[in-house]
């Protein structure tokens, strides 16, 4: 469940601005603040079923957006590959040949300019 919560939180981070305020609020309370459906319902003055339906619809909307755009998947791949490049370039910085170190330094500079 924690992996699912993390994935949902990532989707909210990327696509939250496209949701209604109510959808964002309920979703945030449920996934990020770890409130139960009952706690959210009491806090917001609606039924537990109403909260459940809103969260379920919001999950479907967010998944659909990710399926259409792939932004989160691409960002995760970028983050992973960036880390691999940094690791390899840092290893090359230990090389005896100053030309290799110079190229590694160029790689580190270029990769550092890439925002996650």
Coordinates of N, CA and C in Angstrom, one line a residue:
X1 N 0.8 -1.2 0.0 CA 0.0 0.0 0.0 C 0.9 1.3 0.0
X2 N 2.0 1.2 0.7 CA 2.9 2.4 0.7 C 3.4 2.8 -0.7
X3 N 3.7 1.8 -1.5 CA 4.2 2.0 -2.8 C 3.0 2.7 -3.6
X4 N 1.8 2.2 -3.5 CA 0.7 2.8 -4.1 C 0.4 4.2 -3.7
X5 N 0.6 4.5 -2.4 CA 0.4 5.8 -1.9 C 1.5 6.8 -2.5
X6 N 2.7 6.3 -2.6 CA 3.8 7.1 -3.2 C 3.5 7.4 -4.6
X7 N 3.0 6.4 -5.4 CA 2.7 6.6 -6.8 C 1.6 7.6 -6.9
X8 N 0.5 7.5 -6.1 CA -0.6 8.4 -6.2 C -0.1 9.8 -5.8
X9 N 0.7 9.9 -4.8 CA 1.2 11.3 -4.5 C 2.0 11.9 -5.6
X10 N 2.8 11.1 -6.3 CA 3.6 11.6 -7.5 C 2.6 12.1 -8.6
X11 N 1.6 11.3 -8.8 CA 0.6 11.7 -9.8 C -0.1 13.0 -9.4
X12 N -0.4 13.2 -8.1 CA -1.0 14.4 -7.6 C 0.0 15.6 -7.8
X13 N 1.3 15.3 -7.5 CA 2.3 16.4 -7.7 C 2.3 16.9 -9.1
X14 N 2.3 16.0 -10.1 CA 2.4 16.3 -11.5 C 1.1 16.9 -12.1
X15 N 0.0 16.3 -11.7 CA -1.3 16.7 -12.4 C -2.3 17.4 -11.5
X16 N -1.9 17.6 -10.2 CA -2.9 18.2 -9.3 C -3.5 19.5 -9.7
X17 N -2.8 20.3 -10.4 CA -3.3 21.6 -10.8 C -4.5 21.5 -11.8
X18 N -4.7 20.3 -12.4 CA -5.7 20.1 -13.3 C -7.0 19.5 -12.6
X19 N -6.9 19.3 -11.3 CA -8.1 18.8 -10.5 C -8.8 19.9 -9.9
X20 N -10.1 19.6 -9.5 CA -10.8 20.6 -8.7 C -10.2 20.7 -7.3
X21 N -10.6 21.8 -6.6 CA -10.0 22.0 -5.3 C -10.5 20.9 -4.4
X22 N -11.8 20.4 -4.5 CA -12.3 19.4 -3.7 C -11.5 18.1 -4.0
X23 N -11.3 17.7 -5.2 CA -10.5 16.5 -5.5 C -9.1 16.6 -4.9
X24 N -8.5 17.7 -5.1 CA -7.1 17.9 -4.5 C -7.1 17.7 -3.0
X25 N -8.1 18.3 -2.4 CA -8.1 18.3 -0.9 C -8.4 16.9 -0.4
X26 N -9.4 16.2 -0.9 CA -9.7 14.9 -0.4 C -8.5 13.9 -0.7
X27 N -8.0 14.0 -1.9 CA -6.9 13.2 -2.3 C -5.7 13.4 -1.4
X28 N -5.3 14.7 -1.2 CA -4.2 15.0 -0.3 C -4.4 14.5 1.1
X29 N -5.6 14.7 1.6 CA -5.9 14.2 3.0 C -5.8 12.7 3.1
X30 N -6.2 12.0 2.1 CA -6.2 10.5 2.1 C -4.8 10.0 1.9
X31 N -4.1 10.4 0.8 CA -2.8 9.8 0.5 C -1.6 10.5 1.2
X32 N -1.6 11.8 1.3 CA -0.5 12.5 1.9 C -0.6 12.7 3.4
X33 N -1.8 12.9 3.9 CA -2.0 13.2 5.3 C -2.4 11.9 6.1
X34 N -2.7 10.8 5.3 CA -3.0 9.5 5.8 C -4.3 9.5 6.7
X35 N -5.2 10.3 6.3 CA -6.5 10.3 7.0 C -7.4 9.2 6.5
X36 N -8.3 8.7 7.3 CA -9.2 7.6 6.8 C -10.3 8.3 6.1
X37 N -11.1 7.5 5.3 CA -12.3 8.1 4.7 C -13.2 8.7 5.7
X38 N -13.4 8.0 6.8 CA -14.3 8.5 7.8 C -13.8 9.8 8.4
X39 N -12.5 9.9 8.7 CA -12.0 11.2 9.2 C -12.2 12.3 8.2
X40 N -11.9 12.1 6.9 CA -12.1 13.1 5.9 C -13.6 13.5 5.8
X41 N -14.5 12.5 5.9 CA -15.9 12.8 5.8 C -16.4 13.7 7.0
X42 N -15.9 13.4 8.2 CA -16.2 14.2 9.3 C -15.7 15.6 9.2
X43 N -14.5 15.7 8.8 CA -13.8 17.0 8.7 C -14.5 17.9 7.6
X44 N -14.9 17.2 6.5 CA -15.5 18.0 5.4 C -17.0 18.1 5.4
X45 N -17.6 17.4 6.4 CA -19.0 17.4 6.5 C -19.8 16.7 5.4
X46 N -19.3 15.6 4.9 CA -20.0 14.9 3.9 C -20.0 13.4 4.3
X47 N -20.6 12.6 3.5 CA -20.6 11.1 3.8 C -19.3 10.5 3.4
X48 N -19.1 9.4 4.1 CA -17.9 8.6 3.8 C -17.9 8.1 2.4
X49 N -19.1 7.7 1.9 CA -19.3 7.3 0.5 C -18.9 8.4 -0.5
X50 N -19.3 9.6 -0.1 CA -19.0 10.7 -1.0 C -17.5 10.9 -1.1
X51 N -16.8 10.8 0.0 CA -15.3 10.9 0.0 C -14.7 9.8 -0.9
X52 N -15.2 8.6 -0.6 CA -14.7 7.4 -1.4 C -14.9 7.6 -2.9
X53 N -16.1 8.0 -3.3 CA -16.4 8.2 -4.7 C -15.5 9.3 -5.3
X54 N -15.3 10.4 -4.6 CA -14.4 11.5 -5.1 C -13.0 11.0 -5.3
X55 N -12.5 10.3 -4.3 CA -11.1 9.8 -4.4 C -10.9 8.7 -5.5
X56 N -11.9 7.8 -5.6 CA -11.9 6.8 -6.7 C -11.9 7.5 -8.1
X57 N -12.8 8.5 -8.3 CA -12.8 9.2 -9.5 C -11.5 10.0 -9.8
X58 N -10.9 10.5 -8.7 CA -9.7 11.3 -8.9 C -8.5 10.4 -9.2
X59 N -8.5 9.2 -8.6 CA -7.5 8.2 -9.0 C -7.6 7.9 -10.5
X60 N -8.8 7.6 -11.0 CA -9.0 7.3 -12.4 C -8.5 8.5 -13.3
X61 N -8.9 9.7 -12.9 CA -8.4 10.9 -13.7 C -6.9 10.9 -13.7
X62 N -6.3 10.8 -12.6 CA -4.8 10.9 -12.5 C -4.1 9.8 -13.3
X63 N -4.6 8.6 -13.2 CA -4.1 7.5 -14.0 C -4.2 7.7 -15.5
X64 N -5.4 8.2 -15.9 CA -5.7 8.5 -17.3 C -4.7 9.6 -17.8
X65 N -4.5 10.6 -17.0 CA -3.6 11.7 -17.4 C -2.1 11.1 -17.6
X66 N -1.7 10.3 -16.7 CA -0.4 9.7 -16.8 C -0.3 8.8 -18.0
X67 N -1.4 8.0 -18.2 CA -1.4 7.1 -19.4 C -1.2 7.9 -20.7
X68 N -1.9 9.1 -20.7 CA -1.9 9.9 -21.9 C -0.5 10.7 -22.1
X69 N 0.1 11.1 -21.0 CA 1.3 11.9 -21.1 C 2.6 11.2 -20.8
X70 N 2.5 10.3 -19.8 CA 3.7 9.6 -19.3 C 4.7 10.5 -18.6
X71 N 4.3 11.7 -18.1 CA 5.2 12.6 -17.5 C 5.9 12.0 -16.3
X72 N 5.2 11.3 -15.4 CA 5.8 10.8 -14.2 C 6.8 9.7 -14.6
X73 N 6.4 8.8 -15.5 CA 7.3 7.7 -15.9 C 8.6 8.3 -16.5
X74 N 8.5 9.3 -17.4 CA 9.7 9.9 -18.0 C 10.5 10.6 -16.9
X75 N 9.9 11.3 -15.9 CA 10.7 11.9 -14.9 C 11.4 10.9 -14.0
X76 N 10.8 9.8 -13.8 CA 11.5 8.7 -13.0 C 12.6 8.1 -13.8
X77 N 12.5 7.9 -15.1 CA 13.5 7.4 -15.9 C 14.7 8.4 -16.0
X78 N 14.3 9.7 -16.1 CA 15.4 10.8 -16.1 C 16.2 10.8 -14.9
X79 N 15.5 10.7 -13.7 CA 16.1 10.7 -12.4 C 17.1 9.5 -12.3
X80 N 16.6 8.3 -12.7 CA 17.4 7.1 -12.6 C 18.7 7.2 -13.5
X81 N 18.4 7.6 -14.7 CA 19.6 7.7 -15.7 C 20.5 8.8 -15.3
X82 N 20.0 9.9 -14.8 CA 20.9 11.0 -14.4 C 21.8 10.5 -13.3
X83 N 21.3 9.8 -12.3 CA 22.1 9.2 -11.2 C 23.2 8.3 -11.7
X84 N 22.8 7.5 -12.7 CA 23.8 6.5 -13.3 C 24.9 7.3 -14.0
X85 N 24.6 8.3 -14.7 CA 25.6 9.1 -15.4 C 26.5 9.8 -14.4
X86 N 25.9 10.4 -13.4 CA 26.7 11.0 -12.3 C 27.7 10.1 -11.7
X87 N 27.2 8.9 -11.4 CA 28.1 7.8 -10.8 C 29.2 7.5 -11.7
X88 N 28.9 7.3 -13.0 CA 30.0 6.9 -14.0 C 31.0 8.1 -14.2
X89 N 30.5 9.3 -14.2 CA 31.4 10.4 -14.4 C 32.2 10.7 -13.2
X90 N 31.7 10.5 -12.0 CA 32.5 10.6 -10.8 C 33.6 9.5 -10.7
X91 N 33.3 8.3 -11.2 CA 34.3 7.3 -11.3 C 35.4 7.7 -12.2
X92 N 35.0 8.3 -13.4 CA 36.0 8.7 -14.3 C 36.9 9.8 -13.8
X93 N 36.4 10.6 -12.9 CA 37.2 11.7 -12.3 C 38.4 11.1 -11.5
X94 N 38.4 9.8 -11.2 CA 39.5 9.2 -10.5 C 40.6 8.7 -11.5
X95 N 40.3 8.8 -12.8 CA 41.2 8.2 -13.8 C 42.6 9.0 -13.8
X96 N 43.6 8.3 -14.2 CA 45.0 8.9 -14.2 C 45.1 9.9 -15.3
X97 N 44.5 9.7 -16.4 CA 44.6 10.5 -17.6 C 43.9 11.9 -17.4
X98 N 44.6 13.0 -17.5 CA 43.9 14.3 -17.3 C 42.9 14.6 -18.3
X99 N 43.0 14.1 -19.5 CA 42.0 14.3 -20.6 C 40.7 13.6 -20.2
X100 N 40.8 12.4 -19.7 CA 39.6 11.6 -19.2 C 38.9 12.4 -18.1
X101 N 39.7 12.9 -17.2 CA 39.1 13.7 -16.0 C 38.5 15.0 -16.6
X102 N 39.1 15.6 -17.5 CA 38.5 16.8 -18.1 C 37.1 16.5 -18.8
X103 N 37.1 15.4 -19.5 CA 35.8 15.0 -20.1 C 34.8 14.7 -19.0
X104 N 35.2 14.0 -18.0 CA 34.3 13.6 -16.9 C 33.8 14.9 -16.3
X105 N 34.6 15.9 -16.1 CA 34.2 17.1 -15.5 C 33.1 17.8 -16.4
X106 N 33.3 17.8 -17.7 CA 32.4 18.3 -18.6 C 31.0 17.6 -18.5
X107 N 31.1 16.3 -18.4 CA 29.9 15.5 -18.2 C 29.1 15.9 -16.9
X108 N 29.9 16.0 -15.8 CA 29.3 16.4 -14.5 C 28.6 17.8 -14.6
X109 N 29.3 18.7 -15.3 CA 28.7 20.0 -15.4 C 27.4 20.0 -16.2
X110 N 27.4 19.2 -17.3 CA 26.3 19.1 -18.2 C 25.1 18.5 -17.5
X111 N 25.4 17.4 -16.8 CA 24.3 16.6 -16.1 C 23.8 17.5 -14.9
X112 N 24.7 18.2 -14.2 CA 24.2 19.1 -13.1 C 23.2 20.1 -13.6
X113 N 23.3 20.5 -14.9 CA 22.4 21.5 -15.4 C 21.0 21.0 -15.7
X114 N 20.9 19.6 -15.8 CA 19.6 19.0 -16.0 C 18.8 19.0 -14.7
X115 N 17.7 19.6 -14.8 CA 16.9 19.6 -13.6 C 16.0 18.3 -13.5
X116 N 15.9 17.9 -12.3 CA 15.1 16.7 -12.1 C 13.6 17.0 -12.2

